[in-house]
Tab-separated table of C-alpha atoms in Angstrom:
chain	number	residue	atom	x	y	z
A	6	UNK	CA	42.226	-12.246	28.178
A	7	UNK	CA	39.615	-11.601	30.674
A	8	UNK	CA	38.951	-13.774	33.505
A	9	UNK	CA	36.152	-17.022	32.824
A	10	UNK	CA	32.967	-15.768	32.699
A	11	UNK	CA	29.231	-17.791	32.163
A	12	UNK	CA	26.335	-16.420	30.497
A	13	UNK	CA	22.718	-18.506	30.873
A	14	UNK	CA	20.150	-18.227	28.414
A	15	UNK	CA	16.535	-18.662	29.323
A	16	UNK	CA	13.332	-19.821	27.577
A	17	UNK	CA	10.581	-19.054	30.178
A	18	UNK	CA	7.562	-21.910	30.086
A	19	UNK	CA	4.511	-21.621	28.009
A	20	UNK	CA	1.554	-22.438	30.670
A	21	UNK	CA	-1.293	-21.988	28.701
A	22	UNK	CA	-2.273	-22.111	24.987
A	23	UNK	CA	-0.998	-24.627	22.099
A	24	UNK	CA	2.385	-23.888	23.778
A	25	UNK	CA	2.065	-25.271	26.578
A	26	UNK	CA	0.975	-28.452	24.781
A	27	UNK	CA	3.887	-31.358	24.084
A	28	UNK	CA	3.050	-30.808	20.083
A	29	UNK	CA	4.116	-27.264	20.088
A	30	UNK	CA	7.447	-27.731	21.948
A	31	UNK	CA	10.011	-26.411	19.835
A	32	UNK	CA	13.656	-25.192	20.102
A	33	UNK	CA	14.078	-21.932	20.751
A	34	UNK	CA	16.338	-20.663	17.375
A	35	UNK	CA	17.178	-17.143	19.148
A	36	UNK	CA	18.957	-18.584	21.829
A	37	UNK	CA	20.470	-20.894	19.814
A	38	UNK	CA	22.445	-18.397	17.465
A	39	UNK	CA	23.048	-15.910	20.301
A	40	UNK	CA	24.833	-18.690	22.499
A	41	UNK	CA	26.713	-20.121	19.445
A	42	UNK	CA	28.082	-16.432	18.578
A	43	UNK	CA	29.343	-16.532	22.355
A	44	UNK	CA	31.011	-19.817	21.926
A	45	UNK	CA	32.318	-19.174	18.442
A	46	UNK	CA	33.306	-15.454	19.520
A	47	UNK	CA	34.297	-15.699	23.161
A	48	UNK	CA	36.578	-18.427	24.308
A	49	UNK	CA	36.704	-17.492	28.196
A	50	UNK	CA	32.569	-17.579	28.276
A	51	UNK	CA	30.890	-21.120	28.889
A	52	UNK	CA	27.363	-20.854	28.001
A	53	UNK	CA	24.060	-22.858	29.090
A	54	UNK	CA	20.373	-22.890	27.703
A	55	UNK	CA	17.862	-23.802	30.533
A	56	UNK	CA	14.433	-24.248	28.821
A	57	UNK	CA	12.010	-24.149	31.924
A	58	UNK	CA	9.219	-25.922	29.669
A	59	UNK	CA	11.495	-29.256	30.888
A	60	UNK	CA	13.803	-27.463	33.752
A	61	UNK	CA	13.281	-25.864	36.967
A	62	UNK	CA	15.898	-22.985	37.529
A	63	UNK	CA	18.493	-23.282	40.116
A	64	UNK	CA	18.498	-19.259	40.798
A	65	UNK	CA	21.589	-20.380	43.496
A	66	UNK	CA	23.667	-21.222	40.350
A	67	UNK	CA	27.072	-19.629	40.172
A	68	UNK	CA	26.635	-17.374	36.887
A	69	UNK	CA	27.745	-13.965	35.673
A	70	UNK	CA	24.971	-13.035	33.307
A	71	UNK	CA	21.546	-14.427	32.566
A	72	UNK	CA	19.945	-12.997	29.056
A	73	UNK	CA	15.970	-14.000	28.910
A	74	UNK	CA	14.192	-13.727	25.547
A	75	UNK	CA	10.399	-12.793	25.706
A	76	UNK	CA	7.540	-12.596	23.271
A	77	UNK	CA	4.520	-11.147	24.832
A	78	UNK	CA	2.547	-14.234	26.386
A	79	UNK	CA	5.731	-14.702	28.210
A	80	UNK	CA	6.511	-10.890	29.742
A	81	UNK	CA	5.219	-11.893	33.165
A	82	UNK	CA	6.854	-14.996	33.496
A	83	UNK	CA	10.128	-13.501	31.984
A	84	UNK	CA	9.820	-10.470	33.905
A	85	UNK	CA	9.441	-12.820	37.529
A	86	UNK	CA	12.448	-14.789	36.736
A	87	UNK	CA	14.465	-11.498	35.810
A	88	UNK	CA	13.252	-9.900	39.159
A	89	UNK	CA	14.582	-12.959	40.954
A	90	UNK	CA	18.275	-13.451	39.621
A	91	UNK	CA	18.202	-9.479	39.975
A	92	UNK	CA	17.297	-9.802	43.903
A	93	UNK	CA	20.614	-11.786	43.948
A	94	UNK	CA	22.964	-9.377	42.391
A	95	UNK	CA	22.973	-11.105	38.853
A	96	UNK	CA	22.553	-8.866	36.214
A	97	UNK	CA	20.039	-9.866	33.532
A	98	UNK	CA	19.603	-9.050	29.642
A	99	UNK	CA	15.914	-9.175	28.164
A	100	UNK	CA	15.189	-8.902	24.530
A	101	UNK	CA	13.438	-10.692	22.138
A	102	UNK	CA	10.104	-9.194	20.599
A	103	UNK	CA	8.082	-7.978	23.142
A	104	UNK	CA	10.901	-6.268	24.917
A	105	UNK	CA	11.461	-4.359	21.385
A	106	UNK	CA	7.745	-3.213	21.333
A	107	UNK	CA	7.273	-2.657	24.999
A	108	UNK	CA	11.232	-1.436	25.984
A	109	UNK	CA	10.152	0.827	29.032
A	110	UNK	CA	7.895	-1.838	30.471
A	111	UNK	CA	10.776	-4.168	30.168
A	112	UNK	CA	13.716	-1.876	31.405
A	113	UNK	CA	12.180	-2.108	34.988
A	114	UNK	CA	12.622	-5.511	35.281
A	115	UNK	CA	16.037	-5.547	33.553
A	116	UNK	CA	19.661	-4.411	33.428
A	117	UNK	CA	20.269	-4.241	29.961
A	118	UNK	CA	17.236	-4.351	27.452
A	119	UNK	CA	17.949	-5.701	23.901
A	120	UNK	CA	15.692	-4.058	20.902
A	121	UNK	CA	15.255	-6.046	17.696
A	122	UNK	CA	17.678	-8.846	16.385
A	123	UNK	CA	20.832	-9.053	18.682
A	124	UNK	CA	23.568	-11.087	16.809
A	125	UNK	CA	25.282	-8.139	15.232
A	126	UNK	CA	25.695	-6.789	18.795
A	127	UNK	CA	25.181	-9.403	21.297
A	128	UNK	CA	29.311	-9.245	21.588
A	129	UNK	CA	29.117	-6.039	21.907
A	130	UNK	CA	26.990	-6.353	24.345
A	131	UNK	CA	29.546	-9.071	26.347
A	132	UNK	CA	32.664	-6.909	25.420
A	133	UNK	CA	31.268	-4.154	27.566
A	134	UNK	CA	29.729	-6.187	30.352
A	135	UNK	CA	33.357	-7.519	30.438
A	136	UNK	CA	34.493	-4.053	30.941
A	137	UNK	CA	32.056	-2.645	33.682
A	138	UNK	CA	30.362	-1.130	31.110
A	139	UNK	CA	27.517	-2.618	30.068
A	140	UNK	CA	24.539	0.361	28.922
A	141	UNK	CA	21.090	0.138	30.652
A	142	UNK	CA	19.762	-0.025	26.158
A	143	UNK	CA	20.936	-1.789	23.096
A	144	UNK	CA	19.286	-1.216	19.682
A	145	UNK	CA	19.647	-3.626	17.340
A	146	UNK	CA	19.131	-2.880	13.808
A	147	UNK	CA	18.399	-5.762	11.089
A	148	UNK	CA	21.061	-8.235	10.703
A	149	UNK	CA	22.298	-7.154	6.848
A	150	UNK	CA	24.184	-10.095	6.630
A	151	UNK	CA	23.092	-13.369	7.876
A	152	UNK	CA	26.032	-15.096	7.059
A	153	UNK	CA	27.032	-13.898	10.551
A	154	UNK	CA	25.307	-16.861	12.217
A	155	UNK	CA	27.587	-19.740	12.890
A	156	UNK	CA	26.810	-23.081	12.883
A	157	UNK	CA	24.382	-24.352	15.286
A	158	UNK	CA	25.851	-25.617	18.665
A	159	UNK	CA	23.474	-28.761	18.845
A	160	UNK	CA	25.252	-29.588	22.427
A	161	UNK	CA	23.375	-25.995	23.944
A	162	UNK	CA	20.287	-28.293	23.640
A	163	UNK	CA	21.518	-31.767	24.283
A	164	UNK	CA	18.878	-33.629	26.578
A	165	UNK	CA	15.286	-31.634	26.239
A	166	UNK	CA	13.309	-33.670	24.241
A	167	UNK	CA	11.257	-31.121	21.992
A	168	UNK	CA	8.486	-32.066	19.526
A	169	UNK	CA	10.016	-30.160	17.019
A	170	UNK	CA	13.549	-30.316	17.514
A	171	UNK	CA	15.356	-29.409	14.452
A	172	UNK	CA	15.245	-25.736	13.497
A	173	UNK	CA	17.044	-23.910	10.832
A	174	UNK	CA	16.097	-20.373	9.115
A	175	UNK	CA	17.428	-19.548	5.348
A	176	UNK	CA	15.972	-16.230	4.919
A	177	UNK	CA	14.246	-13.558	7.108
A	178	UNK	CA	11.764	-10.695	6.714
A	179	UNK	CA	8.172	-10.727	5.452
A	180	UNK	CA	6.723	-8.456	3.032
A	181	UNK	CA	2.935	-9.613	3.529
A	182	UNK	CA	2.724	-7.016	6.796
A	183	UNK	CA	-0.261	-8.469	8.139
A	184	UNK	CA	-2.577	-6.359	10.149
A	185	UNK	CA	-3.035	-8.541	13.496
A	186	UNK	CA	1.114	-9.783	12.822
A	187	UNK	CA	4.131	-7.918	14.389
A	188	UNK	CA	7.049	-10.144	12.177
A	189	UNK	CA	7.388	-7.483	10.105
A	190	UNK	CA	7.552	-4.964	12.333
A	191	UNK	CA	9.975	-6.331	14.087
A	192	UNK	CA	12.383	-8.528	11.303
A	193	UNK	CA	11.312	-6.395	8.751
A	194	UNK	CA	9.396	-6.315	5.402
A	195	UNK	CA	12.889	-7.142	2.861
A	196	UNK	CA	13.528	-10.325	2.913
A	197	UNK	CA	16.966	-11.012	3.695
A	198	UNK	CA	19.187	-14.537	3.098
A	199	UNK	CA	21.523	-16.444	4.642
A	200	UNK	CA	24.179	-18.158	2.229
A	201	UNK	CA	22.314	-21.679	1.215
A	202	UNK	CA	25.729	-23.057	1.852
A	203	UNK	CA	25.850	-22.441	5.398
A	204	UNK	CA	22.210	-23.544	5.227
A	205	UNK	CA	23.114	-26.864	4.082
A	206	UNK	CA	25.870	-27.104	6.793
A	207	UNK	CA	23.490	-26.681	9.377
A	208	UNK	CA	21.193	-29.591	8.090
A	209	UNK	CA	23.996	-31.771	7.770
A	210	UNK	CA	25.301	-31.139	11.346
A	211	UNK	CA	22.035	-32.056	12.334
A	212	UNK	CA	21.519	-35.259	9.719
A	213	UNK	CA	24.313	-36.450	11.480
A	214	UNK	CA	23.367	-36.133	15.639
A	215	UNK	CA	19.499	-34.686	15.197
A	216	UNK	CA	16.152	-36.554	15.969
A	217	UNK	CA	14.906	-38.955	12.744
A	218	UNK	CA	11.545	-39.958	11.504
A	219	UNK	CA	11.584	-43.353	9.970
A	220	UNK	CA	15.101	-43.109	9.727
A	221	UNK	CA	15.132	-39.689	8.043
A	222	UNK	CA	15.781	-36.368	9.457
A	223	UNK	CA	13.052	-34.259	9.895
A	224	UNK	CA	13.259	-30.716	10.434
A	225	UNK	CA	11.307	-27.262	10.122
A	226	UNK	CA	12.662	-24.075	8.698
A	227	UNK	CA	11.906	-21.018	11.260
A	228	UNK	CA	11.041	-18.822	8.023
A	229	UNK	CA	7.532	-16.290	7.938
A	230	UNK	CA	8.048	-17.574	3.909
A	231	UNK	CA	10.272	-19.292	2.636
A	232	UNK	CA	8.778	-19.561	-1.164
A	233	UNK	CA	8.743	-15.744	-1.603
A	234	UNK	CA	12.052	-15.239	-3.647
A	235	UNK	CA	11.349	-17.855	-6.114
A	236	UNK	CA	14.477	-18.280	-7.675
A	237	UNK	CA	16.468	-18.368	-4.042
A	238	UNK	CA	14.077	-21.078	-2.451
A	239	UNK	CA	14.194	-23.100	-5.873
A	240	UNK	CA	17.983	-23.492	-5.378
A	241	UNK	CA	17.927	-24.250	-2.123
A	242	UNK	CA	15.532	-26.757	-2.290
A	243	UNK	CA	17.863	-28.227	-5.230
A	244	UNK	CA	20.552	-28.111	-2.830
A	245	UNK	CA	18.372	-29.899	0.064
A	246	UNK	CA	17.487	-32.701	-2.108
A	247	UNK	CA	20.314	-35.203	-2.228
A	248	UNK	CA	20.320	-35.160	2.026
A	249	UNK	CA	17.281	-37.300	1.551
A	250	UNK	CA	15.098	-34.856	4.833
A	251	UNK	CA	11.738	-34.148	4.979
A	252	UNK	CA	11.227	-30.695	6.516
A	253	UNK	CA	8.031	-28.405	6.951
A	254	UNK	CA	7.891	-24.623	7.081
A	255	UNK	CA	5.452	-21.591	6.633
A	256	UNK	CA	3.927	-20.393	3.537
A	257	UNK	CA	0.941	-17.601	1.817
A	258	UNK	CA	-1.699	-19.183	-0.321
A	259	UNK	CA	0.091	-17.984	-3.189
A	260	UNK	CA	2.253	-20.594	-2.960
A	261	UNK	CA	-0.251	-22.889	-4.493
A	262	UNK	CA	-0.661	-20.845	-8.181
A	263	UNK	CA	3.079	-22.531	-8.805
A	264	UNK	CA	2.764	-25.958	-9.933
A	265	UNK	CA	6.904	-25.684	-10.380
A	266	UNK	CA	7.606	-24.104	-7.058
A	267	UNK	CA	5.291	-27.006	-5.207
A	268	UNK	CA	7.099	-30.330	-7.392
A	269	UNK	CA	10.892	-28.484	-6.289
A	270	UNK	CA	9.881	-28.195	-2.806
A	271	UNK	CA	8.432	-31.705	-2.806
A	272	UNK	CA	11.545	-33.236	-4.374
A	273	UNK	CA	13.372	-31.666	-1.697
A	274	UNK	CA	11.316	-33.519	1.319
A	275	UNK	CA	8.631	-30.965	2.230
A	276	UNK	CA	5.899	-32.679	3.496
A	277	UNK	CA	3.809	-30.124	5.379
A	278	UNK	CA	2.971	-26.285	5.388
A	279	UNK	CA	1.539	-24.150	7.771
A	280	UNK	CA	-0.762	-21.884	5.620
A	281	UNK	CA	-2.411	-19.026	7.259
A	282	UNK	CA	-5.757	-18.952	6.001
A	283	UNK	CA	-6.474	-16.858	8.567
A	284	UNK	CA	-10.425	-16.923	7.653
A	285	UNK	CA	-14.104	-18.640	5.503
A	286	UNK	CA	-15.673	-15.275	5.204
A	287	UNK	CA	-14.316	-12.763	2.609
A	288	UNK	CA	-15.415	-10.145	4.724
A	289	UNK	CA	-12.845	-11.162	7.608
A	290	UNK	CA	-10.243	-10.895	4.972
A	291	UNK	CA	-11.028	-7.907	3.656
A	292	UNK	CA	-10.608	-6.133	7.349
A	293	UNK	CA	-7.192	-7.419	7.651
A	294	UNK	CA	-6.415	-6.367	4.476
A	295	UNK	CA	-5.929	-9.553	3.231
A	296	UNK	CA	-4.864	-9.891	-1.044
A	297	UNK	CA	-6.527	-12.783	-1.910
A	298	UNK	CA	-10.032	-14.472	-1.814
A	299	UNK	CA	-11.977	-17.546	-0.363
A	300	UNK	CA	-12.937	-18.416	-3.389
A	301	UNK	CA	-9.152	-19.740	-4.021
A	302	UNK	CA	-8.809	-22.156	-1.050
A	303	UNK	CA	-10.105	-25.238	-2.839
A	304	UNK	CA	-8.041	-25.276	-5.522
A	305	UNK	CA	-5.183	-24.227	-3.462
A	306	UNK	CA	-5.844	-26.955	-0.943
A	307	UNK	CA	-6.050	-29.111	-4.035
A	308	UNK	CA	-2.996	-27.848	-5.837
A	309	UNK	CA	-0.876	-28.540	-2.484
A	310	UNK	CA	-2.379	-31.786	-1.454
A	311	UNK	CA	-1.872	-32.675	-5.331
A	312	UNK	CA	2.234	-31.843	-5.130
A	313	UNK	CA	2.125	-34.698	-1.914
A	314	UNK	CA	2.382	-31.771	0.939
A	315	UNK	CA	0.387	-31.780	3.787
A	316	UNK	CA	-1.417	-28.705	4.839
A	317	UNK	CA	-1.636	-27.604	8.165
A	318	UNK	CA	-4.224	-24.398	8.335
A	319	UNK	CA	-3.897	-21.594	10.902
A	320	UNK	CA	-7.541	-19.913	11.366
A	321	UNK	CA	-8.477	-16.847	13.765
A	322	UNK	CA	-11.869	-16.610	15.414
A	323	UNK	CA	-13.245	-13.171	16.364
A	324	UNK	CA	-13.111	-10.537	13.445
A	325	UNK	CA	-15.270	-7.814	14.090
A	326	UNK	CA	-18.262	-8.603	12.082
A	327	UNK	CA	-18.236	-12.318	12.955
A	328	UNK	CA	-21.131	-14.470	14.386
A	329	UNK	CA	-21.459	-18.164	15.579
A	330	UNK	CA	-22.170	-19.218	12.371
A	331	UNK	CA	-18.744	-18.793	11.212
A	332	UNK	CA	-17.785	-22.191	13.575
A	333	UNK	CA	-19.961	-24.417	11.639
A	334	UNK	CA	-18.992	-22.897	8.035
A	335	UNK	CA	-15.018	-22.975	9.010
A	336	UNK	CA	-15.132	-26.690	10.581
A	337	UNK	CA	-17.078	-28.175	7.727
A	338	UNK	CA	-15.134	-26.422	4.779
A	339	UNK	CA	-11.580	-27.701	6.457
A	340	UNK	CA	-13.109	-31.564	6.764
A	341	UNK	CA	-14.588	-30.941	3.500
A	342	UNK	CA	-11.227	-30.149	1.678
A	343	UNK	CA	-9.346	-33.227	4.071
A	344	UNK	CA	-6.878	-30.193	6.100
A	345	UNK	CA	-4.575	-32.515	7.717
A	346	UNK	CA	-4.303	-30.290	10.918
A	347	UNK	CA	-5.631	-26.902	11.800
A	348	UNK	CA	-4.756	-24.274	14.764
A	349	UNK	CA	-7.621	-22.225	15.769
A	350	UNK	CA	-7.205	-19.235	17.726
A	351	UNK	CA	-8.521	-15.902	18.976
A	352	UNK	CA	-7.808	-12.542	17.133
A	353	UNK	CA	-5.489	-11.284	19.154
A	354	UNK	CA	-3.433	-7.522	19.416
A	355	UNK	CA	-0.168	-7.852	19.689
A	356	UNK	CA	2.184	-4.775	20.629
A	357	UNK	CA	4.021	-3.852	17.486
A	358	UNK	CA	0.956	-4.971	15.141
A	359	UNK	CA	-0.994	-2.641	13.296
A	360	UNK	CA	-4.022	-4.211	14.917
A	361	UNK	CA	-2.717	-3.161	18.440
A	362	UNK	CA	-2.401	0.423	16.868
A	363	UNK	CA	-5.709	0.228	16.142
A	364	UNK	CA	-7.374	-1.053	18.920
A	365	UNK	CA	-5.436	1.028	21.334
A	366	UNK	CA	-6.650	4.274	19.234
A	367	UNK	CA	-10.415	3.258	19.527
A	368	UNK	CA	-10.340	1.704	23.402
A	369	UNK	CA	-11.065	-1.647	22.283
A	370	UNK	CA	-8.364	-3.440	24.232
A	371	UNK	CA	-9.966	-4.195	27.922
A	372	UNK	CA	-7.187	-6.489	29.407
A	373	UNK	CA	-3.162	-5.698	29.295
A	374	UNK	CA	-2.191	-8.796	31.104
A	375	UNK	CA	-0.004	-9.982	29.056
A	376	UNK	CA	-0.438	-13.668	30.477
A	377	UNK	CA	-3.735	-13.909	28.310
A	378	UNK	CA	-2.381	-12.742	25.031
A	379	UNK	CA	-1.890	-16.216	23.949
A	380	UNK	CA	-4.054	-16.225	21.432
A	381	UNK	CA	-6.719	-18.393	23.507
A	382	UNK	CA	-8.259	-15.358	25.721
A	383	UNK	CA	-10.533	-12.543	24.558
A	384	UNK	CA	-8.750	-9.053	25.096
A	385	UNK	CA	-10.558	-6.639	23.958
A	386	UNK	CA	-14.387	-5.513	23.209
A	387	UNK	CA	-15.883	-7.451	20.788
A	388	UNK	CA	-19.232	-6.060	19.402
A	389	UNK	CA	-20.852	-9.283	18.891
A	390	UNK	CA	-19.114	-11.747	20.903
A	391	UNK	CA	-19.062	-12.036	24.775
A	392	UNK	CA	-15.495	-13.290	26.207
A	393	UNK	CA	-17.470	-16.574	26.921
A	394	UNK	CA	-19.300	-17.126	23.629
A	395	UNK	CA	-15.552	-16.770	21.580
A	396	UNK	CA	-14.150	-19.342	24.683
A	397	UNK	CA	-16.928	-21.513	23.818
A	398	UNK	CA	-16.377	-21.267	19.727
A	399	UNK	CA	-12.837	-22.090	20.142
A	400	UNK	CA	-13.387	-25.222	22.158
A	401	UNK	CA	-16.176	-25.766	19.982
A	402	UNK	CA	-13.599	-25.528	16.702
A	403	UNK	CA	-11.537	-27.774	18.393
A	404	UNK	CA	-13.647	-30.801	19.549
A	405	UNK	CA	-15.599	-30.849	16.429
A	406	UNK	CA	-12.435	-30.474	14.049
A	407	UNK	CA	-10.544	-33.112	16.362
A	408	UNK	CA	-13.387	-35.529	16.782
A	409	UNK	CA	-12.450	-39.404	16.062
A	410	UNK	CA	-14.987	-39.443	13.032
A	411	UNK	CA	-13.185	-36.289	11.526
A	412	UNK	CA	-9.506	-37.216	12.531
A	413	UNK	CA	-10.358	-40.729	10.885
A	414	UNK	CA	-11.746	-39.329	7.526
A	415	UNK	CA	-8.916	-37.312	7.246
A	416	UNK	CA	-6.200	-39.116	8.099
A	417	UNK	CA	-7.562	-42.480	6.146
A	418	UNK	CA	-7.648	-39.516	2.703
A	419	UNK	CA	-3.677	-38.431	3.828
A	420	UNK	CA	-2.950	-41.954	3.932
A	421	UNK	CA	-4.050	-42.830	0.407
A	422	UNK	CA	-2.301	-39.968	-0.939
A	423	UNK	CA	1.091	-39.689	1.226
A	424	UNK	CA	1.430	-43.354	2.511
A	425	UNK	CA	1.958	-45.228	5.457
A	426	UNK	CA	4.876	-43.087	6.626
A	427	UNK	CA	3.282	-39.899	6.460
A	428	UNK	CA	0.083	-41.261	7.443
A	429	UNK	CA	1.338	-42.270	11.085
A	430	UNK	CA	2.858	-38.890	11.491
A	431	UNK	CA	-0.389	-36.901	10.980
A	432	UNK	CA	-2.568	-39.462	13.273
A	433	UNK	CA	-0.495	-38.382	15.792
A	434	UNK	CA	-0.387	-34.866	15.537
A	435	UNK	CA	-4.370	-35.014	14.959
A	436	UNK	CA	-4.753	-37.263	18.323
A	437	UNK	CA	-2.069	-34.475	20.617
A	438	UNK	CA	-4.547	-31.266	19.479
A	439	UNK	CA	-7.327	-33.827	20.456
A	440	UNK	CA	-5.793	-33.823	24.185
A	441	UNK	CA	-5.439	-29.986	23.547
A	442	UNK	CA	-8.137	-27.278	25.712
A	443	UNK	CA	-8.215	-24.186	24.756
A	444	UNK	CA	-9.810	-22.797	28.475
């Protein structure tokens, strides 16, 4: 056997956007199955997740290997820390998304670069470093089998105190493709599954040591859609329901045309969806390619506020043939229809989207600091919209969205239909995006 070794895992700080807000603090599910395959896999390696959102890093540290995983709003903070540990003869692993998209970019601030999803070969990866060996590139292809993940080693994470602490993932992949999204790109469009047994043995390791909500465990599931294989979420939301949770995940409008699929994942404990409305104005939709129609929000919203599920809608500011108007018209249809919460943001080009394709091709993009691509910062050449009239809009979105009058009006409606319970919950989501600014 080779000789002890350590490995720490990184999650560089959000600083600006929702992120960097208490709300949106969440555990980080990548390093959590890539330092559980190292303890499951590799006895003589002790592992540690430092999360600098709650930790300062003690770059003195006696450690063999540091591995840092980046999305793009966190390359230059990812890139600083790797240049540091570096400048002391530790050798440092970056992946995540933004390395896979941007891999030369990231290879000069890096020993080993990781492309796409690393469990099939993070030990790979260790075997060789253990052996001198370690390559300068790793490509990872798409985990075929998810059953590969072990269980979740809750102790990785033991004292940071996230918002959202309790993170599992049944199935990945998204078929949907949307323009301004790189998910697919990057997990790709099949959705694939982990076996709901070993799904259910991660909520019950965490039912018995995770955070609770009124004395249930509350948790989200990390997947882009977790309804789309109908007949695979319907059993594993009949396997969820005798563990008495409530959980919240992601989900497409068309959730909401399946009266059936809504009651199962109620009876399971679903209480809130993130729904990515994206826009008000058919046109918007229409650019992005989107398959459905503003004409079907109400009686979506209605359908899922019906089935007792909250609904938490993510809207984008900035489409190309947007005006102000489209501020007033969003904010009053959400407090119309009694949206529990809402995320506004900035249309924003990510590397690996088909948007970023685009806007590369036509010189649209006019900032590639990647330390404003959180999705609250104007990139590129808007032909309407000045960087400081869509900075405005958003903060204008959020005060009038997350004013007391419209937080009370909609919280008093969630109350009536969800209860006290519930109620409580939402009021305090509603009153952390009140503390939230955008600029």
């Amino acid at each position: 056997m080779s000789d002890n070794k350590s490995l720490l895992l990184i999650q560089p700080s959000y600083t600006n956007g929702l992120w960097g807000v208490d709300l949106f603090k969440i555990l980080p599910l990548s390093l959590m199955n890539l330092g559980s395959i190292v303890l499951e896999r590799k006895p003589n390696w002790s592992v540690q997740v430092l999360d600098t959102n709650f930790e300062r890093i003690n770059f003195n540290a006696s450690v063999d290997l540091v591995g840092i995983s980046i999305n793009t709003s966190l390359a230059n903070r990812g890139y600083a820390i790797a240049d540091t540990f570096r400048s002391k003869g530790i050798p440092v692993i970056l992946g995540g998304i933004h390395a896979t998209f941007c891999p030369e970019e990231a290879a000069k601030h890096a020993d080993c670069i990781v492309t796409g999803e690393a469990e099939e070969i993070f030990i790979n990866i260790i075997d060789d470093f253990e052996q001198n060996q370690m390559k300068s590139r790793y490509d990872g292809s798409l985990v075929s089998d998810l059953s590969i993940i072990p269980k979740q080693h809750l102790e990785l994470f033991k004292g940071y105190n996230y918002t959202v602490p309790n993170i599992v993932q049944a199935t990945r992949g998204c078929p949907l493709n949307c323009d301004f999204c790189s998910v697919a790109k990057y997990n790709g469009s099949r959705l694939r599954y982990r076996p709901i047994a070993n799904v259910i043995a991660d909520i019950k390791n965490i039912t018995a040591s995770g955070k609770k909500y009124f004395g249930r465990t509350g948790l989200f599931f990390a997947d882009d859609n977790i309804f789309i294989d109908k007949e695979y979420a319907k059993e594993l939301f009949r396997a969820i329901t005798p563990l008495n949770i409530f959980w919240g995940s992601q989900s497409s409008i068309f959730l909401a045309r399946d009266p059936e699929m809504l009651s199962a994942a109620h009876r399971s404990g679903c209480r809130a969806l993130l729904i990515g409305f994206e826009s008000v104005d058919q046109n918007s939709l229409k650019e992005i390619h989107k398959k459905y129609t503003v004409g079907e929000y109400e009686k979506v919203i209605s359908n899922i506020h019906k089935a007792g599920i909250a609904v938490d809608a993510s809207i984008i500011f900035g489409f190309q043939h947007e005006d102000m108007s489209v501020i007033d018209r969003t904010i009053n249809f959400l407090i119309k229809n009694k949206i529990e919460l809402a995320q506004f943001s900035i249309l924003t080009p990510y590397p690996g989207s088909t948007l970023y394709a685009e806007m590369t091709k036509n010189n649209l993009i006019n900032n590639y600091d990647w330390h404003y691509y959180d999705q609250f910062h104007m990139v590129w050449n808007h032909k309407r919209w000045s960087v400081e009239e869509l900075n405005r809009a958003l903060l204008k979105a959020y005060k009038k969205f997350y004013s007391y009058r419209s937080i009370c009006s909609r919280v008093v409606d969630h109350y009536k239909r969800m209860g006290s319970k519930c109620g409580i919950v939402t009021a305090k989501m509603n009153l952390q995006y009140r503390r939230f600014n955008p600029n």
